PDB file of C-alpha atoms in Angstrom:
ATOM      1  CA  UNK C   1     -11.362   5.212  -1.824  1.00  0.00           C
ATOM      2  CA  UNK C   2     -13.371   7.934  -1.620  1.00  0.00           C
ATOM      3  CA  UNK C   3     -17.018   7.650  -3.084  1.00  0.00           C
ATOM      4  CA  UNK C   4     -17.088  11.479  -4.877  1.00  0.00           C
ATOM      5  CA  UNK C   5     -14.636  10.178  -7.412  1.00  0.00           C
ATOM      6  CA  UNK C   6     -15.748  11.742 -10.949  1.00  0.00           C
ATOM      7  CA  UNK C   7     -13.314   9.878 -13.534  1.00  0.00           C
ATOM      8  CA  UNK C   8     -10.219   7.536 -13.380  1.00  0.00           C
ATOM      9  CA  UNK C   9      -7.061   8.349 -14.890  1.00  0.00           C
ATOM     10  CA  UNK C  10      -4.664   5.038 -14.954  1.00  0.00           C
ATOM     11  CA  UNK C  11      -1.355   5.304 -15.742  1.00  0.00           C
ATOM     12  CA  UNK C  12      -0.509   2.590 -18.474  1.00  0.00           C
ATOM     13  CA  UNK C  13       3.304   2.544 -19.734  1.00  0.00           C
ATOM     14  CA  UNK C  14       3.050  -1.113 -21.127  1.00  0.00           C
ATOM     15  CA  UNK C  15       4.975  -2.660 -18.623  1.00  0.00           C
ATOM     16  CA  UNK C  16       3.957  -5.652 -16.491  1.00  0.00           C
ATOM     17  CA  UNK C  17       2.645  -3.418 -13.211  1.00  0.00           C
ATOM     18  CA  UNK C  18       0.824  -0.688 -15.356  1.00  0.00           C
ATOM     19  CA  UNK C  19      -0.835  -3.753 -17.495  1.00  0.00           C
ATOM     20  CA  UNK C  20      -1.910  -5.988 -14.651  1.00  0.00           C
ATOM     21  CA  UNK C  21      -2.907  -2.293 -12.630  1.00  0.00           C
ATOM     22  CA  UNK C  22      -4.990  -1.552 -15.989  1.00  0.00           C
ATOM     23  CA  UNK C  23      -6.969  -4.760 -16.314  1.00  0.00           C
ATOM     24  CA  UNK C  24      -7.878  -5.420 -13.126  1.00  0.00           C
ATOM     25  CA  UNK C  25      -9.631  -1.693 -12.583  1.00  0.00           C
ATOM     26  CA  UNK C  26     -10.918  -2.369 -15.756  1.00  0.00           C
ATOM     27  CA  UNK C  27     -12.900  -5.133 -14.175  1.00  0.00           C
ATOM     28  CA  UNK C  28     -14.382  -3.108 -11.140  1.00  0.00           C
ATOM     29  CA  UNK C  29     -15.565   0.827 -12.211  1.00  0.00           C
ATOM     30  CA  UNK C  30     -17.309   1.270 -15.353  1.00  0.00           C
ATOM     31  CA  UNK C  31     -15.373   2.053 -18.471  1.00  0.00           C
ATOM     32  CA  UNK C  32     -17.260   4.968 -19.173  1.00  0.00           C
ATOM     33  CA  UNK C  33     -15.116   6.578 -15.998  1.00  0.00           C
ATOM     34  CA  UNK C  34     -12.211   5.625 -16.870  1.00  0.00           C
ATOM     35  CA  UNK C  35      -9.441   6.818 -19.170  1.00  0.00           C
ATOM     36  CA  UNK C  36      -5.642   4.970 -19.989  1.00  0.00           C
ATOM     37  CA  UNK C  37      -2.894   7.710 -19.875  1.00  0.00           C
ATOM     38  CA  UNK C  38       0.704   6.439 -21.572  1.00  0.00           C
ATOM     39  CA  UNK C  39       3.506   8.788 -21.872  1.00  0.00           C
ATOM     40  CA  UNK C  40       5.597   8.580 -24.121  1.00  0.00           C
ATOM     41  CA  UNK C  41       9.343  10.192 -23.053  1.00  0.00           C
ATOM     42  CA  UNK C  42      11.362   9.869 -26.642  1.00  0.00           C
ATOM     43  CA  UNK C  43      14.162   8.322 -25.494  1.00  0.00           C
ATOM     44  CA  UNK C  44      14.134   4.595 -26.093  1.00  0.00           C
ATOM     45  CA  UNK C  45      14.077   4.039 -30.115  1.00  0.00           C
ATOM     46  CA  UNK C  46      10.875   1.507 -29.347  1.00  0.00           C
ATOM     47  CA  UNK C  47       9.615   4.250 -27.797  1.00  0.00           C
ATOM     48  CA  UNK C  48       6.488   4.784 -30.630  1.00  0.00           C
ATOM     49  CA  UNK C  49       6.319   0.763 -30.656  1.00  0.00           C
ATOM     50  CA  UNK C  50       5.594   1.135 -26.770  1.00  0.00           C
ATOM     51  CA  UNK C  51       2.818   3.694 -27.376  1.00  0.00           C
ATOM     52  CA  UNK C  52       1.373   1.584 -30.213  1.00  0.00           C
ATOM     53  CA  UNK C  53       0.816  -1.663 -27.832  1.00  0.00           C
ATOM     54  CA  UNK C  54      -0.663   0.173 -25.627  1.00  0.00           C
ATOM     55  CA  UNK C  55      -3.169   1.583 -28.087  1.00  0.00           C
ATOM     56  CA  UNK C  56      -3.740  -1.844 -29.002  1.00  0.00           C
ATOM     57  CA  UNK C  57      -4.370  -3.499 -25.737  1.00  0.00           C
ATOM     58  CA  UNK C  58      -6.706  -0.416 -24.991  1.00  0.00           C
ATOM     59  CA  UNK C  59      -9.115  -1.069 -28.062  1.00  0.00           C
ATOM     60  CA  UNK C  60      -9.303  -4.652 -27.221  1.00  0.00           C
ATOM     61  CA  UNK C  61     -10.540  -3.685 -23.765  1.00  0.00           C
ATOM     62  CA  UNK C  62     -12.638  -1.188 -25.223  1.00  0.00           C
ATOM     63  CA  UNK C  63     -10.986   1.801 -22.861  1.00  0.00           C
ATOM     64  CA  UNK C  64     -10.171   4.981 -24.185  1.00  0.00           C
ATOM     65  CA  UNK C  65      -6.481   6.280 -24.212  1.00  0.00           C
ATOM     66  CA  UNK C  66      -4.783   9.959 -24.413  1.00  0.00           C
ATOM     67  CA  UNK C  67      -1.265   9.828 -25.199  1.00  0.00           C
ATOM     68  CA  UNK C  68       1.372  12.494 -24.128  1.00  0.00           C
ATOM     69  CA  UNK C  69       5.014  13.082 -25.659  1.00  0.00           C
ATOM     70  CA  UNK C  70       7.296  14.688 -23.323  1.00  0.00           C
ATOM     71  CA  UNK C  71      10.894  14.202 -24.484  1.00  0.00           C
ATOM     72  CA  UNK C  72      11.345  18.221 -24.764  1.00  0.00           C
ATOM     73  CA  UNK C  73      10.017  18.768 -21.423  1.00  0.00           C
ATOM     74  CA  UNK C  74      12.706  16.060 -20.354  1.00  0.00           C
ATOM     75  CA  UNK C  75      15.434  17.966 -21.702  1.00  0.00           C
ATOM     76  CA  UNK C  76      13.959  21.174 -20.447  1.00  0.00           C
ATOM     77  CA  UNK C  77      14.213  19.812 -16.867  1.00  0.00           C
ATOM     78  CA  UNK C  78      17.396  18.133 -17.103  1.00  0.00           C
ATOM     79  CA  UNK C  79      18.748  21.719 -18.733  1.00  0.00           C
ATOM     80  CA  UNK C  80      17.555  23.215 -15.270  1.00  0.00           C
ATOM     81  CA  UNK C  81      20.231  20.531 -13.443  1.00  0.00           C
ATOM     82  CA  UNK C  82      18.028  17.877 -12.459  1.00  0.00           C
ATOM     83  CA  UNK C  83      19.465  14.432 -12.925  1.00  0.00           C
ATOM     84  CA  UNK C  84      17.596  12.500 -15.698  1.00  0.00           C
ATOM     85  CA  UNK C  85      15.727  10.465 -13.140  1.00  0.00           C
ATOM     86  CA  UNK C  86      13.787  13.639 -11.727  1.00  0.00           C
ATOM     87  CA  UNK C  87      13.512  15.161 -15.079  1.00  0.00           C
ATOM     88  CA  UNK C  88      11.545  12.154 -16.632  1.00  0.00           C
ATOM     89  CA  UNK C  89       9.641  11.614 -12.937  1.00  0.00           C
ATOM     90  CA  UNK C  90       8.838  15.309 -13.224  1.00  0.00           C
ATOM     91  CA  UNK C  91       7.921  15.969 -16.570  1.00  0.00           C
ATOM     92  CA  UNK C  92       5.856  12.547 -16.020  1.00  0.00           C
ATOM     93  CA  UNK C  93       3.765  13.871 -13.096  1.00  0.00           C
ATOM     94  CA  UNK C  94       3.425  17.117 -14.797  1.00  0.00           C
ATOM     95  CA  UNK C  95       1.660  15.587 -17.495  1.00  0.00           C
ATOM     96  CA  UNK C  96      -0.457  13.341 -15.629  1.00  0.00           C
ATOM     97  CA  UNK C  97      -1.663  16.387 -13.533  1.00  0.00           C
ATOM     98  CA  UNK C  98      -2.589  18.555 -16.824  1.00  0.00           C
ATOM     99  CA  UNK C  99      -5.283  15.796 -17.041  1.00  0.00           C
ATOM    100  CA  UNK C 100      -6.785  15.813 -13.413  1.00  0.00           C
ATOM    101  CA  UNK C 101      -9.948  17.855 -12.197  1.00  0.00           C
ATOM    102  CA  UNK C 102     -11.602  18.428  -8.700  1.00  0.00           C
ATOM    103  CA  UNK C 103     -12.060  14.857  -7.238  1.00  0.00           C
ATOM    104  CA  UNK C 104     -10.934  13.014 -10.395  1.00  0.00           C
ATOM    105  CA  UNK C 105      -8.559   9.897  -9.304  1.00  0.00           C
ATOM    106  CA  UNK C 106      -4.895   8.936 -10.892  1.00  0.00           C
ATOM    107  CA  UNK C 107      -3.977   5.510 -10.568  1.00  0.00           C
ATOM    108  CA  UNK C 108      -0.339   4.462 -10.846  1.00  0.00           C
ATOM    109  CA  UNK C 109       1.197   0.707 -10.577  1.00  0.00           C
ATOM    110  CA  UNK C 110       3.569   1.237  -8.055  1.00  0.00           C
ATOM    111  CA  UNK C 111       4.051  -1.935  -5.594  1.00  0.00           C
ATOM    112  CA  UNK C 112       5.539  -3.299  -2.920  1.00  0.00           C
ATOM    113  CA  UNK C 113       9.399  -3.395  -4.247  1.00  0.00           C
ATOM    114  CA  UNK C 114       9.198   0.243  -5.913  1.00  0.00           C
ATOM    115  CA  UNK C 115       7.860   1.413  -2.116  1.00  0.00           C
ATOM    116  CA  UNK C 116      11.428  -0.430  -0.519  1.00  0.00           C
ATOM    117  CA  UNK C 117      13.621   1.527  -3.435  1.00  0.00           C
ATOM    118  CA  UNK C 118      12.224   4.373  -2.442  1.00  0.00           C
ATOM    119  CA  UNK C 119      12.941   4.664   1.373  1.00  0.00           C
ATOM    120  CA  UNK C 120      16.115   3.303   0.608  1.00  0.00           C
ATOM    121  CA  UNK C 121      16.863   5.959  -1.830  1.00  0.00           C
ATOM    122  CA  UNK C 122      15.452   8.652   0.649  1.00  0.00           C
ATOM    123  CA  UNK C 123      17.583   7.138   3.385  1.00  0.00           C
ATOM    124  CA  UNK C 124      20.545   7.874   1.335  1.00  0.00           C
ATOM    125  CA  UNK C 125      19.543  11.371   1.077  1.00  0.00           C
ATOM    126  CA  UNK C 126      19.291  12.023   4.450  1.00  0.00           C
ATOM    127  CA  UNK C 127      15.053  12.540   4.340  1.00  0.00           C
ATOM    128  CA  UNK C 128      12.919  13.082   7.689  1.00  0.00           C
ATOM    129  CA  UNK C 129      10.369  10.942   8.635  1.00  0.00           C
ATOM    130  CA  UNK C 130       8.068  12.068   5.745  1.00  0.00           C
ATOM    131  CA  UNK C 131      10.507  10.994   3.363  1.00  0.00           C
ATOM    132  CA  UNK C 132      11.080   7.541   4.866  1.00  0.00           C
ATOM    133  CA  UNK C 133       7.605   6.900   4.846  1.00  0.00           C
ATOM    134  CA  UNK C 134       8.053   6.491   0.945  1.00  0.00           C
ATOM    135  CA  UNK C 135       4.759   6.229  -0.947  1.00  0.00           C
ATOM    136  CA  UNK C 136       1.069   6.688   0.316  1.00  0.00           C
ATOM    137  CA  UNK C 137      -1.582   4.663  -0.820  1.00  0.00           C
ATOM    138  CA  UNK C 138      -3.767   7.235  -0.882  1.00  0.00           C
ATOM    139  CA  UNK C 139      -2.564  11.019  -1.510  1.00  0.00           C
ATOM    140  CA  UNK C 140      -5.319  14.111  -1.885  1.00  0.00           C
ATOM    141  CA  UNK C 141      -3.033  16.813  -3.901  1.00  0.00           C
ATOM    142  CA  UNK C 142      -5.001  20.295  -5.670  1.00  0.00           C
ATOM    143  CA  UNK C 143      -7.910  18.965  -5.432  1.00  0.00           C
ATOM    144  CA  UNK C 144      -7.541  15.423  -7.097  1.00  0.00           C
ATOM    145  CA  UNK C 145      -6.107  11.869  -5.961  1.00  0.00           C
ATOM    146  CA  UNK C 146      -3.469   9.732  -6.714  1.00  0.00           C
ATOM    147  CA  UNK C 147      -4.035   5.762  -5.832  1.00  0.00           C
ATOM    148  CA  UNK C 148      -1.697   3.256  -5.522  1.00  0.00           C
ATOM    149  CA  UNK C 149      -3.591  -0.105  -5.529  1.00  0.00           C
ATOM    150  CA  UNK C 150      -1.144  -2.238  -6.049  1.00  0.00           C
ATOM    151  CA  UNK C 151       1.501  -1.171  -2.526  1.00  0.00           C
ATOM    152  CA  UNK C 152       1.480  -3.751  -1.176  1.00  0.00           C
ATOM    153  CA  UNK C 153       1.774  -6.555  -4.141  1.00  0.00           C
ATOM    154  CA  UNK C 154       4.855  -8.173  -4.433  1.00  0.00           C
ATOM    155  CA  UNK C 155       7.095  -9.190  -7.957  1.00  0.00           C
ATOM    156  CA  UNK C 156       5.760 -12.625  -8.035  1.00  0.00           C
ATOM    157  CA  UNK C 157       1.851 -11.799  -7.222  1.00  0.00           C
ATOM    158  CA  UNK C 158       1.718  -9.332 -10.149  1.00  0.00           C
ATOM    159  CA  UNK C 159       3.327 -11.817 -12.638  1.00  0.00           C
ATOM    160  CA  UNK C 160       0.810 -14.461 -11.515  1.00  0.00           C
ATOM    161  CA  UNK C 161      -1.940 -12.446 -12.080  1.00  0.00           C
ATOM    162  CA  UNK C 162      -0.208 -11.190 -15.554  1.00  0.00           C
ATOM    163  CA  UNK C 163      -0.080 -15.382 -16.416  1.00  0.00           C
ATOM    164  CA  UNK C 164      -3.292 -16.097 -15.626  1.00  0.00           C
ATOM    165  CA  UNK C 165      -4.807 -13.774 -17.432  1.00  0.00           C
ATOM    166  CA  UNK C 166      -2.159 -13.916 -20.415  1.00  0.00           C
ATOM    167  CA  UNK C 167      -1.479 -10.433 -19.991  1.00  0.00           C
ATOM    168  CA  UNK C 168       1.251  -9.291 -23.011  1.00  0.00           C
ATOM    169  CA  UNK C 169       3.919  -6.458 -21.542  1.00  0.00           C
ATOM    170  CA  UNK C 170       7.003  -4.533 -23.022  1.00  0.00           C
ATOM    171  CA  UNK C 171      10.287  -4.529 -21.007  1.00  0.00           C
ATOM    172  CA  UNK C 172      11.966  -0.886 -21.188  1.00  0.00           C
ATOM    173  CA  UNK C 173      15.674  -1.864 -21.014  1.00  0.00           C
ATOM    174  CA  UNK C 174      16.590   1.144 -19.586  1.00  0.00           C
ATOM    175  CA  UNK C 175      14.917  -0.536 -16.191  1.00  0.00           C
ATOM    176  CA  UNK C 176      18.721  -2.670 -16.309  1.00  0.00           C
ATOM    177  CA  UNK C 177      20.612   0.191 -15.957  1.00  0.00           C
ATOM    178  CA  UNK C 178      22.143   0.665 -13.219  1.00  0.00           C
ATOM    179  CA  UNK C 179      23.348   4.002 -14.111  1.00  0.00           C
ATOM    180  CA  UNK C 180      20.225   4.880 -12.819  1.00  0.00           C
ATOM    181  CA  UNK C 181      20.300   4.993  -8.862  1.00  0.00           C
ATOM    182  CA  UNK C 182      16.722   3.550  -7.801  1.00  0.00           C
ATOM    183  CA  UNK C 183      18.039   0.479 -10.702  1.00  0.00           C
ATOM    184  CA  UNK C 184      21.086  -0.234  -8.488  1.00  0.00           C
ATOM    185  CA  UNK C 185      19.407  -0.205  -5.897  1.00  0.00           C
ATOM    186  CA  UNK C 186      16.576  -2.510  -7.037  1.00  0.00           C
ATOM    187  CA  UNK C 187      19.036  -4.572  -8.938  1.00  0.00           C
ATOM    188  CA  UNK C 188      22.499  -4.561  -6.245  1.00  0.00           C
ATOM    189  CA  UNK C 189      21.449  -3.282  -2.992  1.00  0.00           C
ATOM    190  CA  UNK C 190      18.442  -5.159  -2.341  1.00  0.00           C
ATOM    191  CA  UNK C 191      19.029  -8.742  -3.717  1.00  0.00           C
ATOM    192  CA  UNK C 192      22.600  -8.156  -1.576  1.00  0.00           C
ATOM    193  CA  UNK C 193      19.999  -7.491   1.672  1.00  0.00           C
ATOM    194  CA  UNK C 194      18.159 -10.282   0.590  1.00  0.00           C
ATOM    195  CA  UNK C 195      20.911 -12.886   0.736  1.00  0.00           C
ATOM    196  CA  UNK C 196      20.920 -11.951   4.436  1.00  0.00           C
ATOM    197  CA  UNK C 197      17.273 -10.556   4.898  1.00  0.00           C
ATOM    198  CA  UNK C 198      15.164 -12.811   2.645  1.00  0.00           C
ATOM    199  CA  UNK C 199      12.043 -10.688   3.729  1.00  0.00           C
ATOM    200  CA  UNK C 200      13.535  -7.420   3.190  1.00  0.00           C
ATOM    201  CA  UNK C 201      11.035  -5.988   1.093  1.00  0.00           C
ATOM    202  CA  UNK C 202       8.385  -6.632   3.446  1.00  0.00           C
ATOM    203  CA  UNK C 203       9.815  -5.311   6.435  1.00  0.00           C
ATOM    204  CA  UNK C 204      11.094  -2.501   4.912  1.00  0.00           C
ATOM    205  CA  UNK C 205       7.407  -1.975   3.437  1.00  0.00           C
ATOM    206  CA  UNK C 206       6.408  -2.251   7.294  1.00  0.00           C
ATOM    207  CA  UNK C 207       8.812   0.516   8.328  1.00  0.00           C
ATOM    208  CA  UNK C 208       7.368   2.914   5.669  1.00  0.00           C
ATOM    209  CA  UNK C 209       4.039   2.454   7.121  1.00  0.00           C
ATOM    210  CA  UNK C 210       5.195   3.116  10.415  1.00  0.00           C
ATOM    211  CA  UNK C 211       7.100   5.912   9.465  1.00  0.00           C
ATOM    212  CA  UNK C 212       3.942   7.209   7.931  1.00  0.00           C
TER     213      UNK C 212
END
């Protein structure tokens, strides 16, 4: 990571990956340079309970948080024919950015699993080798970063760290549908690999970093 870094943003939907990503930064660069960003996208009816837990697991860390709504920029996208998938991954990323100056730092929680989804998913869409090299751990983009810390953690080391520190979490139900292409893939395609392949995941992770 490099050592210019002015502020942190950290991306904090509630979830189990964005809550474990949240409290262990917490516990390594001052709180006084870092900020919580949740999002909330309008389209789950919990969606204001969501943003409400995370305000409350924020004050009892004593770490700021900015909120952003962006249901209408959602629609806006998905009006301009992108499935609902980009939209909301768009209109996400757009927001996060709005928040980043020269050499300031966004942290997300994606992990190990999310990286094998997404070669998969750019497989299927017949990517180059950029593509299949999925997510960096490090990406310099306008200016600013984006940091993935937790790449290379797997499902069952972020839920031991989330029980050992009795970390509390929301579960966004729309992460079961497998309407959703990157859910049937994480919820169908790979388990099916895995009956075969039990260390899928980790040698696909190893053919993104090759690829890369």
């Amino acid at each position: 990571m490099p050592n210019e870094i002015n502020h942190f943003y950290i991306a904090f939907s509630g979830g189990l990956d964005s809550h474990v990503l949240l409290h262990a930064t917490q516990q390594l660069i001052p709180k006084h340079r870092m900020t919580a960003v949740h999002i909330n996208h309008g389209l789950q009816p919990e969606a204001q309970d969501w943003e409400k837990h995370c305000q409350n697991i924020c004050e009892a860390l004593n770490i700021p948080l900015v909120t952003r709504f962006i249901k209408n920029d959602i629609i806006r996208y998905k009006s301009l024919n992108y499935s609902p998938e980009d939209a909301a991954r768009i209109a996400r990323y757009t927001a996060l950015k709005t928040l980043l100056q020269n050499n300031d730092c966004l942290l997300t929680g994606h992990h190990l699993e999310d990286q094998s989804e997404t070669l998969l998913l750019q497989l299927m869409r017949g990517a180059g080798v950029k593509g299949l090299g999925g997510m960096r751990l490090l990406r310099l983009s306008e200016g600013s970063y984006h940091f993935r810390p937790l790449l290379a953690w797997r499902d069952q080391e972020r839920l031991r760290y989330a029980k050992q520190h009795q970390l509390q979490w929301i579960e966004d139900p729309s992460n079961r549908d497998q309407t959703f292409m990157r859910n049937f893939v994480r919820h169908t395609v790979i388990p099916t690999l895995k009956k075969e392949w039990p260390s899928t995941v980790s040698t696909i992770g190893k053919a993104a970093l090759h690829l890369q």
